[in-house]
Coordinates of C-alpha atoms and ligand atoms in Angstrom, one line a residue:
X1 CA 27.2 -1.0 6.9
X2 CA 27.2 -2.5 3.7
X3 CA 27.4 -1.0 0.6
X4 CA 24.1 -1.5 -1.0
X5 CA 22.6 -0.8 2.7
X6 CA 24.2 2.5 2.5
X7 CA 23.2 2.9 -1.2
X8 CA 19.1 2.3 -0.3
X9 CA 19.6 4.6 2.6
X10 CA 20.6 7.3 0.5
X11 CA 17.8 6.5 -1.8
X12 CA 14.9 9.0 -2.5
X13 CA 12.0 6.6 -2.7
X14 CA 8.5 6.9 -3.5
X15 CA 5.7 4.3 -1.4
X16 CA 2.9 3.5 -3.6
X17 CA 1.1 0.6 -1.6
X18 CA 0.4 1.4 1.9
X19 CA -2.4 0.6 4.2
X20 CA -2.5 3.2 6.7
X21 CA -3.8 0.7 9.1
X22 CA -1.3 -2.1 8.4
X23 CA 0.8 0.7 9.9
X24 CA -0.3 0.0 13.1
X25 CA 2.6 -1.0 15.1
X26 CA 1.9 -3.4 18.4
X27 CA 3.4 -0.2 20.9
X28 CA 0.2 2.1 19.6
X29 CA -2.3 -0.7 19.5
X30 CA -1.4 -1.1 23.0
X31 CA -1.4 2.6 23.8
X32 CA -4.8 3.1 21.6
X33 CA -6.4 -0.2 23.7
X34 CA -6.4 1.5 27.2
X35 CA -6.5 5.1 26.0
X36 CA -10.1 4.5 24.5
X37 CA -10.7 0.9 27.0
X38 CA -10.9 -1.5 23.9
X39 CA -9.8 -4.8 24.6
X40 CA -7.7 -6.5 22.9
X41 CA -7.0 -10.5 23.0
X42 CA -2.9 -9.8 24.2
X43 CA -1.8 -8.7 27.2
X44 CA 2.3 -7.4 26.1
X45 CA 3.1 -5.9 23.1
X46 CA 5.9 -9.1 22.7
X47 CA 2.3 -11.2 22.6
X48 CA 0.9 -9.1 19.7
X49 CA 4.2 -9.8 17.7
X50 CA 4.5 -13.5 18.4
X51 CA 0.6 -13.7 16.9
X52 CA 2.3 -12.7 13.4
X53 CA 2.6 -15.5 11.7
X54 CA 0.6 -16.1 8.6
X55 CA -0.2 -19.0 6.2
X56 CA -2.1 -17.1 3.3
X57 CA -3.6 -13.6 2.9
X58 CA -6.9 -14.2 5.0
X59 CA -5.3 -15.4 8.1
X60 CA -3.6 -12.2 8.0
X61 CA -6.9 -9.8 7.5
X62 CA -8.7 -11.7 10.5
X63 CA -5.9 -10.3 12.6
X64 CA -5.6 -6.5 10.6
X65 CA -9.2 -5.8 11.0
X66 CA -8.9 -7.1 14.9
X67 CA -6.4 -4.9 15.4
X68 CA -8.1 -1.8 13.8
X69 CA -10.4 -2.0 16.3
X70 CA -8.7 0.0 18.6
X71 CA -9.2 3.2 15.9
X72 CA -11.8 5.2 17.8
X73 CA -11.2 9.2 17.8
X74 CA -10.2 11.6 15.1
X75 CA -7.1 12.0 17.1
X76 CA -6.0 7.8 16.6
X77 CA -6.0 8.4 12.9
X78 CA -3.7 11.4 13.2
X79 CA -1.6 9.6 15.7
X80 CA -1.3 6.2 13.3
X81 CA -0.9 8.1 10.2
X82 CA 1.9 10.3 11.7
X83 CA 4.0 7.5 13.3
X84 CA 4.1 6.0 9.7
X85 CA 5.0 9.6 8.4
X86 CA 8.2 9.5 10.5
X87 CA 9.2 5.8 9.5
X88 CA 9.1 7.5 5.7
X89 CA 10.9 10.3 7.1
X90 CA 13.9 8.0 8.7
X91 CA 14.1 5.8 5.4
X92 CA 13.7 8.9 2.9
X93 CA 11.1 7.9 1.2
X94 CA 10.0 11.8 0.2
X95 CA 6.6 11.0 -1.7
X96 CA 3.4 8.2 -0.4
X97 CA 0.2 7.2 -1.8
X98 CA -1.8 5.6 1.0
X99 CA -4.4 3.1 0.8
X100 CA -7.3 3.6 3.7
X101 CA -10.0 1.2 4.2
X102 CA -13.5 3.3 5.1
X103 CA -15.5 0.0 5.6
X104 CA -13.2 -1.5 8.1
X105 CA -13.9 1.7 10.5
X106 CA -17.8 2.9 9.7
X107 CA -18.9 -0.7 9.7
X108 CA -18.3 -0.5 13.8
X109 CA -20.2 3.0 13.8
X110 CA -16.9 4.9 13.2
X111 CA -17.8 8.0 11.3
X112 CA -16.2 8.3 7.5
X113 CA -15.5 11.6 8.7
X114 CA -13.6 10.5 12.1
X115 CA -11.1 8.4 9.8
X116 CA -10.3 10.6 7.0
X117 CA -10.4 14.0 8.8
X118 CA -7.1 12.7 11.4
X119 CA -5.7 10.8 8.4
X120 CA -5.8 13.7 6.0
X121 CA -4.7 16.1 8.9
X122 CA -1.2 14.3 9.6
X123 CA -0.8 14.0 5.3
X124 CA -1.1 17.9 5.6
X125 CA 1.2 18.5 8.7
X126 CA 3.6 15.8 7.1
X127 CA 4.1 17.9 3.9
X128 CA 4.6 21.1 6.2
X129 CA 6.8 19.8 8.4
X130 CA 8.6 16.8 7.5
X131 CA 9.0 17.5 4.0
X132 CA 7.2 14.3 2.8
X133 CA 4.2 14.8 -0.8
X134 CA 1.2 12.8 -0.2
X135 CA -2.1 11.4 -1.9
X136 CA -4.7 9.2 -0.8
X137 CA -6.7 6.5 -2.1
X138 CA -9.9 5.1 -0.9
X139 CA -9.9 1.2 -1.0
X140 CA -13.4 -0.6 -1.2
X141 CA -13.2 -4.2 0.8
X142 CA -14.1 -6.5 -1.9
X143 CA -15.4 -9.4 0.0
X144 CA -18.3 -6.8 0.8
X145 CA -20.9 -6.3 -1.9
X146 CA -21.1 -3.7 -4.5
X147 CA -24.2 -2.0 -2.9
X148 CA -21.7 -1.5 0.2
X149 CA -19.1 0.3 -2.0
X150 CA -21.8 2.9 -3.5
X151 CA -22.8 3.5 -0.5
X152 CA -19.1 4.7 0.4
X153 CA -18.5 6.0 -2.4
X154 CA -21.9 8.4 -1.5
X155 CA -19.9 9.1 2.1
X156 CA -17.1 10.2 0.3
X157 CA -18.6 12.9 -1.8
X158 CA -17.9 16.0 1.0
X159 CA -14.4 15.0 0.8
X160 CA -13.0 14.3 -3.0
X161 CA -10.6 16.7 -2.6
X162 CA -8.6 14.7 -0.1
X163 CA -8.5 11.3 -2.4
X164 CA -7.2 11.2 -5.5
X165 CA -7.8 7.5 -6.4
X166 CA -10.5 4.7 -5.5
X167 CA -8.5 1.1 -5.0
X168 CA -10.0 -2.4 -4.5
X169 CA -8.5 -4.5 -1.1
X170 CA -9.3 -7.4 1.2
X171 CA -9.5 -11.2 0.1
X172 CA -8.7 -11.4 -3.2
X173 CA -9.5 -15.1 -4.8
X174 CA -13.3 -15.5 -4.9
X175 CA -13.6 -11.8 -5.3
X176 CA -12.7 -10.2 -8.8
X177 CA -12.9 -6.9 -10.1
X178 CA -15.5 -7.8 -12.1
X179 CA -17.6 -7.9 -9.0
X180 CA -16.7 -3.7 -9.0
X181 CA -17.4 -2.5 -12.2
X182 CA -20.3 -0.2 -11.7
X183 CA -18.6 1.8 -8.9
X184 CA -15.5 1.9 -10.4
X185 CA -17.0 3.5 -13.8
X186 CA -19.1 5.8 -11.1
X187 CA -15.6 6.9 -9.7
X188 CA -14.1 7.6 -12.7
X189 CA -17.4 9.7 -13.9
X190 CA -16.4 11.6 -10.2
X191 CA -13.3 12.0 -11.4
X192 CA -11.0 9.6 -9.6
X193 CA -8.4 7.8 -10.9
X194 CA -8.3 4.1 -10.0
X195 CA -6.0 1.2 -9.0
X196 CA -6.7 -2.4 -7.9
X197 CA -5.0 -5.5 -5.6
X198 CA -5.1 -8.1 -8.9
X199 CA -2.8 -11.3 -8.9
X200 CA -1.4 -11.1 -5.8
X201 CA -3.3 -14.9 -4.7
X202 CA -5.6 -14.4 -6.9
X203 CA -5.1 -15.8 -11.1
X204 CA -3.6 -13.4 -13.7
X205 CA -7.5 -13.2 -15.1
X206 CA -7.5 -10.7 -12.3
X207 CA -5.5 -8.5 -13.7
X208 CA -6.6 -8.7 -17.2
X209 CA -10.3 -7.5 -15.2
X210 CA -8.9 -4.9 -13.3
X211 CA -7.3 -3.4 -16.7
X212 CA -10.1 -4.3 -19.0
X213 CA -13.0 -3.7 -16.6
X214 CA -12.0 -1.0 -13.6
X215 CA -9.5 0.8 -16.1
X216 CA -6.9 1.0 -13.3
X217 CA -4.0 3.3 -13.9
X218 CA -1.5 0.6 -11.8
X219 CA -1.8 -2.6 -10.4
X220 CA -1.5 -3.3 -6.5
X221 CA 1.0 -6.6 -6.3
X222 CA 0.7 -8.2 -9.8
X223 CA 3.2 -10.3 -9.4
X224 CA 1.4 -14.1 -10.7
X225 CA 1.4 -11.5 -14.2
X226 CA 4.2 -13.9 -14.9
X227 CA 2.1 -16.7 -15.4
X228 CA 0.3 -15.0 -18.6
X229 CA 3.1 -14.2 -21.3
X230 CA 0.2 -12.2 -23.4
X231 CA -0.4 -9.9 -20.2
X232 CA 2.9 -9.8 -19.6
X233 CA 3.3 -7.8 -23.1
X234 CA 0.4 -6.0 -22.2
X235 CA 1.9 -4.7 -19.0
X236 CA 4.9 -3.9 -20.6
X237 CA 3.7 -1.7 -23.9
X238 CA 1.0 -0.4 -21.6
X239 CA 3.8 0.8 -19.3
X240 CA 1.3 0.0 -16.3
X241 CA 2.7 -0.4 -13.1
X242 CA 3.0 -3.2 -10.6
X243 CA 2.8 -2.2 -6.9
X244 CA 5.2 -4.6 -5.6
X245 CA 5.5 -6.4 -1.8
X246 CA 8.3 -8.4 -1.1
X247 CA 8.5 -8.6 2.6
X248 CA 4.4 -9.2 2.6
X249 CA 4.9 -11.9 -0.1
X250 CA 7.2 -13.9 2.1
X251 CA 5.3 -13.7 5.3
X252 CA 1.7 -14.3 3.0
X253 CA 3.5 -17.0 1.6
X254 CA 3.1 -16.2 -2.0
X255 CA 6.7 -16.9 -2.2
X256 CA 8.1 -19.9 0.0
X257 CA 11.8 -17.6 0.4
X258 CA 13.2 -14.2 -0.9
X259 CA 15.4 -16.3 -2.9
X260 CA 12.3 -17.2 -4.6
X261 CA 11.0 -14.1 -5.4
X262 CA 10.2 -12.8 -8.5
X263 CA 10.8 -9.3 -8.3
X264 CA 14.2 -9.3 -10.2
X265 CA 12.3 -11.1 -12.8
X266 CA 9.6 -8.7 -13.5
X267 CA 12.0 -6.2 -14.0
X268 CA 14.0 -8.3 -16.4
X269 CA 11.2 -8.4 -18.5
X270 CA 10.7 -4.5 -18.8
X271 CA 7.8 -4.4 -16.3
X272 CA 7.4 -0.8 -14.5
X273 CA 8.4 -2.7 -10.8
X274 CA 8.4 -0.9 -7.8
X275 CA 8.6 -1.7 -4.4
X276 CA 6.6 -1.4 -1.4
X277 CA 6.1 -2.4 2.4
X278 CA 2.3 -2.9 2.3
X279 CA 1.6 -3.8 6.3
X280 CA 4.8 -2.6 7.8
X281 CA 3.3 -3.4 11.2
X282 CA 2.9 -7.0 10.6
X283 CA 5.2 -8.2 7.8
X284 CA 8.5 -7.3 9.6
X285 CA 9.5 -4.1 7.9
X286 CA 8.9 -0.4 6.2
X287 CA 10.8 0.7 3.0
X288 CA 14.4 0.1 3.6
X289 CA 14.0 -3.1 4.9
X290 CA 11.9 -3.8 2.1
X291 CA 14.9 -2.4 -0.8
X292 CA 17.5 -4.5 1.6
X293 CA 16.1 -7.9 2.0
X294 CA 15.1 -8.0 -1.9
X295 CA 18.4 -6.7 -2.5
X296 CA 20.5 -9.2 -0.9
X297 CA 18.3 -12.4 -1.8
X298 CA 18.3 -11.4 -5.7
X299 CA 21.4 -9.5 -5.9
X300 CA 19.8 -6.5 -7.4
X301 CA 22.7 -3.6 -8.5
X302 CA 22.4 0.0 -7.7
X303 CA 20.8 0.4 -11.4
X304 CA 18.1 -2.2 -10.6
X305 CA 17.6 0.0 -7.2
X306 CA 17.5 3.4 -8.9
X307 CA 15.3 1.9 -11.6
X308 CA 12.7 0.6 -8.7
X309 CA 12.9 4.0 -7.0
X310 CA 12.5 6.4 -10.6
X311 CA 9.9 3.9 -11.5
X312 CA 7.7 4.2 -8.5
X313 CA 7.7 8.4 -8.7
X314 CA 6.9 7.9 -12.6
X315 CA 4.0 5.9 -11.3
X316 CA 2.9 8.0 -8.7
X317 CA -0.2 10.1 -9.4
X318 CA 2.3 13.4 -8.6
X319 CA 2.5 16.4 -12.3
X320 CA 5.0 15.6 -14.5
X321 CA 7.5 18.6 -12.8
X322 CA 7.4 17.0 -9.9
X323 CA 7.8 13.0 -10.9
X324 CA 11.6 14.8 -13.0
X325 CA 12.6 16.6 -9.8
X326 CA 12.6 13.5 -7.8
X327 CA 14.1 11.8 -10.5
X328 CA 16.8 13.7 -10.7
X329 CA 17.2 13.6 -7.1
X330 CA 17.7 9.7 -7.4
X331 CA 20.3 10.2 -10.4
X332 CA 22.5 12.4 -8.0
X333 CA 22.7 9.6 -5.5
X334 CA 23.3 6.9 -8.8
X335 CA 26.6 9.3 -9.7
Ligands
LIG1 N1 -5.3 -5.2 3.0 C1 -4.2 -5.0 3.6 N2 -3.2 -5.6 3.1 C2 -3.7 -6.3 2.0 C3 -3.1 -7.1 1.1 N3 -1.8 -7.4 1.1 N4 -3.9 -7.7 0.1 C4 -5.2 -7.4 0.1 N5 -5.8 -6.6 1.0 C5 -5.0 -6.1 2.0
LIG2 ZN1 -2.0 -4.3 -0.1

């Protein structure tokens, strides 16, 4: 193995954009399909794979929320939010914030409860017995209306003490934060932090919105902030972080090639970069391969790696002891 491949293994790393059901690997959508008799349009799991191949954002939800339909029991969501557990586990990432998408599940008659009872169950048993600190965060779909996110927002209540965060997913251009503002500022009133998807298609206006308007504590992708060199400074003075997706960028085509990316850039520039996997399931990847691919296409050094790993637990929504201890832990591996 080489070198940097051995370095990102031994990395502590820190996932900060996750969708729990991007998670969803073909093998349990399979397995979830016959165990609760939801059909699926694929008869192999090798069928589900070849239908992976995306030419922009949307063309990749039409097949996410297909494949979430398979998501029935209480039980599924333990199951799906366990397996991903065990990928952290294997590529030691040691803390993960997870986005889960309410809407996508209690708009087919799931219950709120159904999803975030298994989901929050497997965070628990992850912590106790795989060592790995969790949070979640409650993303509203924001090609739904406003009215449809209060009315979440209202399911939610019985269960703020799981969620720590409300974030803002789904098709991005034609939807801007703007669109959120009211439940946002009714989230933060409940006491939830909040974080949005901003200028990942969509124009760095976005992102000035998601600041300016929903008061968001990171920003999920970011990475068109380059086209704004005012925002840019912003981002940098505000020290506000950019969720970063390299492998979901490439197969979204937000980026034509990894050579193309601009992740090496944005930390150039002093941004607070970190990197992510997003949809392992469906973008060809989970952290590592994530660290490895950007690595070798930019030629990022051990520093730039440690930097993206200390950067994502300073982010995190973890207490301050917590963020230094896993620091530290990266510094050991740096020496
Ligand atoms: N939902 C799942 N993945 C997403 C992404 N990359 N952008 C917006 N919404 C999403
Ligand atoms: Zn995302």
């Amino acid at each position: 193995m080489s070198e940097i491949r051995e370095f990102i293994k031994k990395l502590p790393k820190a996932e900060l954009h996750l969708h729990i059901e991007g998670s969803l690997e073909p093998e349990l959508m399979f397995k979830l399909s016959e165990r609760n008799k939801v059909e699926i349009p694929f008869k192999t799991v090798e069928e589900i794979r070849a239908a992976y191949e995306f030419d922009n954002l949307q063309s990749f939800l039409d097949i996410y929320y297909a494949g979430a339909a398979v998501l029935i029991k209480e039980q599924d969501f333990y199951d799906l939010t366990w397996e991903y557990l065990e990928r952290c586990k294997e590529d030691n990432v040691i803390h993960t914030e997870i986005f889960f998408d309410p809407q996508t599940h209690t708009d087919r008659g799931i219950s709120f409860n159904t999803a975030i009872n298994g989901i929050h169950n497997a965070l628990k048993d992850g912590e106790e017995k795989l060592g790995i600190t969790s949070k979640l965060i409650l993303c509203f779909l924001r090609h739904l209306d406003e009215d449809a996110a209060f009315k979440t927002l209202e399911e939610a209540q019985p269960h703020l003490d799981k969620f720590v965060a409300v974030g803002l997913d789904s098709s991005e251009v034609g939807h801007p934060p703007s669109k959120f503002e009211k439940v946002f500022a009714k989230a933060r009133e409940m006491g939830l932090l909040t974080v949005a998807h901003a200028g990942e298609e969509g124009p760095p206006e976005y992102i000035w919105e998601a600041l300016d308007l929903l008061k968001v504590s990171r920003i999920d992708h970011g990475v068109r902030s380059l086209e704004d060199e005012k925002l840019v400074d912003r981002l940098v003075k505000e020290k506000i972080p950019l969720t970063v997706c390299p492998l979901s960028n490439i197969k979204l085509c937000v980026f034509a090639d990894m050579k193309d990316h601009n992740y090496k850039s944005l930390l150039d520039k002093g941004l607070v970069a970190t990197i992510n996997s997003d949809d392992p399931a469906y973008f060809g990847g989970y952290m590592n391969q994530n660290f490895i691919e950007t690595a070798e296409a930019l030629n990022l050094s051990k520093e730039e790696l440690a930097l993206s790993s200390k950067n994502a637990f300073n982010a995190s929504f973890i207490s301050k002891e917590l963020k230094e201890k896993y620091c530290s832990l990266v510094d050991q591996v740096l020496k």
